[in-house]
Amino acid sequence: MTTKHPHPVLYPQLVALGKDRSASLLGLEKARKKVALHAEFRPLEGDRLGFDGRMDYAATVSHIWESFVSSGGKMHAMADKLPNVDGLREIVISEMSGLRLPDAFYAHYGEEVGLNLDGHSNIFVDGVYFVHTTVLGDPMYLYMVACGNRDAAIENMSLGQLTIEKTRVAIGTVEPTQQFSDTFDDLIGDPEVCDAVRQTALKDIIALSLAFISDPDAALDLTKEVHLSPPTAAMGLRN
């Protein structure tokens, strides 16, 4: 089994596998358990975030996924609407008025859009969650860029590998008064995913996704508007 499912479907599978692997270690005697845990988490030894860093973000990832599901979040397929990253042609996007967005949604790109992380031919950006929330006080959108792994058989992953897969994300917030492009400096999460959002066409692809998903006929609610600036780089749309 490889990770072909969109992230909203894949994520609970990763969580369940992690719980199963953890449960299988509980019955081991102390010395064997220590050795087994060290082996399970060895993939995190060379990781830029490490165990503690990944754990810091794991709860936020779960919160965003659970909020998406509990809000009846809808997945929007973007593959046929967005730029072909192998053949960009120049277009001009003017600054837009506030986009009226749903409470919760997932813009799904998948493998076919070809948004690979630099240096990782097997890791691709699967999509981005948006969830409207007041959990931090003022109303805002939490957004999370999530990745997939085209080569991995997830049922064979160690606890360390599962931890990395569950937290290979970039998380940001956008308030009603902010330009979406002004939120990238405050991203948290996997450093390589955060870098991909800031430094590649991905930030503009996300912006275009929001423009497609926005409903201009939705009831006016200023707390559920996101403002876009013109893209910083030329890009093309698929025919």
Coordinates of C-alpha atoms in Angstrom, one line a residue:
M1 CA 0.0 0.0 0.0
T2 CA 1.4 3.4 -1.0
T3 CA 0.2 6.8 0.0
K4 CA -2.0 7.5 -3.0
H5 CA -4.9 8.8 -0.9
P6 CA -5.4 12.5 -0.5
H7 CA -4.1 13.7 2.8
P8 CA -7.5 14.0 4.6
V9 CA -7.9 10.3 4.0
L10 CA -4.3 9.3 4.6
Y11 CA -3.8 11.2 7.8
P12 CA -6.1 9.0 10.0
Q13 CA -4.4 5.9 8.6
L14 CA -1.0 7.2 9.7
V15 CA -2.4 8.0 13.2
A16 CA -3.9 4.5 13.5
L17 CA -0.7 2.8 12.4
G18 CA 1.3 4.8 14.9
K19 CA -1.1 3.7 17.7
D20 CA -0.9 0.1 16.6
R21 CA 2.9 0.1 16.6
S22 CA 3.0 1.8 20.0
A23 CA 0.6 -0.7 21.4
S24 CA 2.7 -3.6 20.1
L25 CA 5.6 -2.4 22.2
L26 CA 3.7 -2.1 25.5
G27 CA 4.0 -5.9 26.3
L28 CA 7.7 -6.0 26.0
E29 CA 9.9 -6.3 29.0
K30 CA 11.8 -3.1 30.0
A31 CA 15.2 -3.8 28.4
R32 CA 13.7 -5.1 25.1
K33 CA 11.3 -2.1 25.0
K34 CA 14.1 0.4 25.3
V35 CA 16.0 -1.2 22.4
A36 CA 12.8 -1.5 20.3
L37 CA 11.9 2.2 20.9
H38 CA 15.4 3.3 20.0
A39 CA 15.1 1.4 16.7
E40 CA 11.6 2.7 16.0
F41 CA 12.6 6.3 16.4
R42 CA 16.1 6.1 14.8
P43 CA 14.8 7.9 11.6
L44 CA 14.4 11.1 13.7
E45 CA 18.1 11.2 14.8
G46 CA 19.2 13.1 11.7
D47 CA 15.9 15.0 11.3
R48 CA 16.1 18.8 11.4
L49 CA 13.2 19.0 13.8
G50 CA 13.9 15.9 15.8
F51 CA 11.4 14.1 18.1
D52 CA 10.6 17.1 20.3
G53 CA 10.1 19.4 17.4
R54 CA 7.8 17.0 15.6
M55 CA 5.8 16.5 18.7
D56 CA 5.4 20.2 19.2
Y57 CA 3.5 20.4 15.8
A58 CA 1.7 17.0 16.0
A59 CA -1.1 18.4 18.1
T60 CA -1.7 21.3 15.8
V61 CA -1.8 19.0 12.8
S62 CA -4.4 16.8 14.5
H63 CA -6.4 19.9 15.5
I64 CA -6.6 21.2 11.9
W65 CA -7.5 17.8 10.5
E66 CA -10.2 17.2 13.2
S67 CA -11.6 20.7 12.6
F68 CA -11.7 20.1 8.9
V69 CA -13.6 16.8 9.4
S70 CA -16.0 18.1 12.0
S71 CA -16.9 21.1 9.9
G72 CA -17.8 18.9 7.0
G73 CA -14.8 20.1 5.1
K74 CA -14.9 19.6 1.3
M75 CA -12.1 18.5 -0.9
H76 CA -11.6 20.6 -4.1
A77 CA -9.7 18.9 -6.9
M78 CA -7.3 21.5 -8.4
A79 CA -5.2 19.4 -10.8
D80 CA -7.1 20.4 -13.9
K81 CA -7.3 24.1 -12.9
L82 CA -3.9 25.1 -11.8
P83 CA -0.6 26.0 -13.4
N84 CA 1.4 23.3 -15.1
V85 CA 4.8 23.7 -13.3
D86 CA 6.6 22.2 -16.3
G87 CA 5.3 24.7 -18.8
L88 CA 4.5 28.1 -17.2
R89 CA 3.3 30.9 -19.4
E90 CA 2.8 34.4 -18.2
I91 CA -0.5 35.6 -17.0
V92 CA -1.5 38.7 -15.1
I93 CA -3.5 38.5 -11.9
S94 CA -4.7 41.8 -10.6
E95 CA -5.1 42.4 -6.8
M96 CA -8.4 40.9 -5.8
S97 CA -11.0 42.1 -3.3
G98 CA -11.6 39.9 -0.3
L99 CA -12.3 36.3 -1.3
R100 CA -15.3 34.8 0.5
L101 CA -14.3 31.3 1.6
P102 CA -16.0 28.4 3.2
D103 CA -15.5 27.5 6.9
A104 CA -13.3 24.5 6.1
F105 CA -11.9 23.0 2.9
Y106 CA -9.0 21.2 1.3
A107 CA -7.5 22.2 -2.0
H108 CA -6.1 18.9 -3.4
Y109 CA -3.3 18.9 -5.9
G110 CA -2.0 15.3 -5.7
E111 CA 1.0 13.9 -7.6
E112 CA -0.1 15.0 -11.0
V113 CA 0.5 18.7 -10.3
G114 CA 4.1 17.9 -9.8
L115 CA 4.9 20.0 -6.7
N116 CA 7.9 18.1 -5.5
L117 CA 10.0 19.2 -2.5
D118 CA 13.6 20.2 -3.6
G119 CA 15.9 17.3 -3.1
H120 CA 13.1 14.8 -2.5
S121 CA 11.7 13.3 -5.8
N122 CA 9.4 11.1 -3.8
I123 CA 7.9 13.9 -1.6
F124 CA 5.2 16.1 -3.2
V125 CA 2.8 18.7 -1.9
D126 CA -0.6 17.0 -1.8
G127 CA -2.7 20.0 -0.9
V128 CA -3.6 22.7 1.6
Y129 CA -6.2 22.8 4.4
F130 CA -8.1 26.0 5.4
V131 CA -10.1 26.1 8.6
H132 CA -11.9 29.1 10.0
T133 CA -11.3 29.3 13.8
T134 CA -11.4 31.5 16.9
V135 CA -9.3 29.1 18.9
L136 CA -6.5 31.7 19.1
G137 CA -8.8 34.5 20.0
D138 CA -9.7 36.7 17.0
P139 CA -11.4 35.0 14.0
M140 CA -8.9 33.8 11.4
Y141 CA -8.1 31.0 9.1
L142 CA -5.6 28.3 10.0
Y143 CA -4.0 26.8 6.9
M144 CA -1.8 23.8 6.6
V145 CA 0.2 22.7 3.5
A146 CA 0.4 18.9 3.6
C147 CA 2.7 16.5 1.8
G148 CA 2.5 12.9 0.5
N149 CA 5.2 10.3 -0.2
R150 CA 4.7 8.5 -3.5
D151 CA 7.2 5.7 -2.7
A152 CA 6.4 4.7 0.9
A153 CA 4.5 1.7 2.0
I154 CA 3.0 3.2 5.2
E155 CA 2.2 -0.1 6.9
N156 CA 5.9 -0.9 7.0
M157 CA 6.9 2.5 8.5
S158 CA 8.6 2.7 11.9
L159 CA 7.2 5.1 14.6
G160 CA 9.9 7.6 13.6
Q161 CA 8.9 7.5 10.0
L162 CA 5.3 7.8 10.8
T163 CA 6.0 10.8 13.0
I164 CA 7.8 12.5 10.1
E165 CA 5.0 11.7 7.6
K166 CA 2.3 13.0 10.0
T167 CA 4.2 16.3 10.5
R168 CA 5.6 17.0 7.0
V169 CA 3.5 20.2 6.9
A170 CA 3.7 24.0 7.0
I171 CA 1.2 25.8 9.2
G172 CA 0.2 29.4 9.0
T173 CA -2.6 31.8 10.0
V174 CA -4.2 34.6 8.0
E175 CA -6.4 37.2 9.6
P176 CA -9.1 39.2 7.9
T177 CA -7.0 42.3 7.6
Q178 CA -3.9 40.6 6.2
Q179 CA -2.7 40.0 2.7
F180 CA -2.2 36.3 2.3
S181 CA 1.4 36.9 1.1
D182 CA 2.2 38.6 4.3
T183 CA 1.7 35.4 6.3
F184 CA 4.6 33.3 5.0
D185 CA 7.3 34.6 7.3
D186 CA 5.4 33.2 10.3
L187 CA 5.0 29.7 9.0
I188 CA 5.8 26.9 11.4
G189 CA 6.4 23.2 10.8
D190 CA 8.7 21.1 8.7
P191 CA 11.5 23.5 7.5
E192 CA 11.6 22.1 4.0
V193 CA 7.9 22.5 3.5
C194 CA 8.0 26.0 4.9
D195 CA 10.8 26.8 2.5
A196 CA 8.9 25.4 -0.4
V197 CA 5.9 27.7 0.4
R198 CA 8.1 30.8 0.7
Q199 CA 10.5 30.2 -2.2
T200 CA 8.6 28.5 -5.0
A201 CA 5.5 29.0 -7.2
L202 CA 3.6 27.1 -4.5
K203 CA 2.5 30.3 -2.7
D204 CA 1.0 31.6 -5.9
I205 CA -0.6 28.2 -6.7
I206 CA -2.3 28.3 -3.2
A207 CA -3.5 31.9 -3.9
L208 CA -5.0 30.8 -7.3
S209 CA -6.7 27.8 -5.5
L210 CA -8.4 30.3 -3.1
A211 CA -9.6 32.3 -6.1
F212 CA -11.2 29.2 -7.6
I213 CA -12.8 28.1 -4.4
S214 CA -14.1 31.5 -3.4
D215 CA -17.9 32.1 -3.7
P216 CA -18.6 35.7 -4.7
D217 CA -22.3 35.1 -3.9
A218 CA -21.7 33.9 -0.3
A219 CA -23.1 36.0 2.5
L220 CA -20.8 38.9 3.5
D221 CA -18.7 37.9 6.5
L222 CA -15.5 40.0 6.8
T223 CA -14.0 37.4 9.1
K224 CA -14.1 34.8 6.3
E225 CA -12.4 36.9 3.7
V226 CA -8.9 36.4 2.5
H227 CA -7.1 39.1 0.5
L228 CA -4.6 38.3 -2.3
S229 CA -1.8 40.3 -3.8
P230 CA -0.7 39.8 -7.4
P231 CA 1.6 36.8 -7.7
T232 CA 5.3 37.5 -7.4
A233 CA 6.3 35.3 -10.3
A234 CA 4.9 34.6 -13.8
M235 CA 3.0 31.4 -14.1
G236 CA 0.7 29.6 -16.5
L237 CA -2.7 27.9 -16.4
R238 CA -3.4 24.6 -18.0
N239 CA -5.5 24.7 -21.1

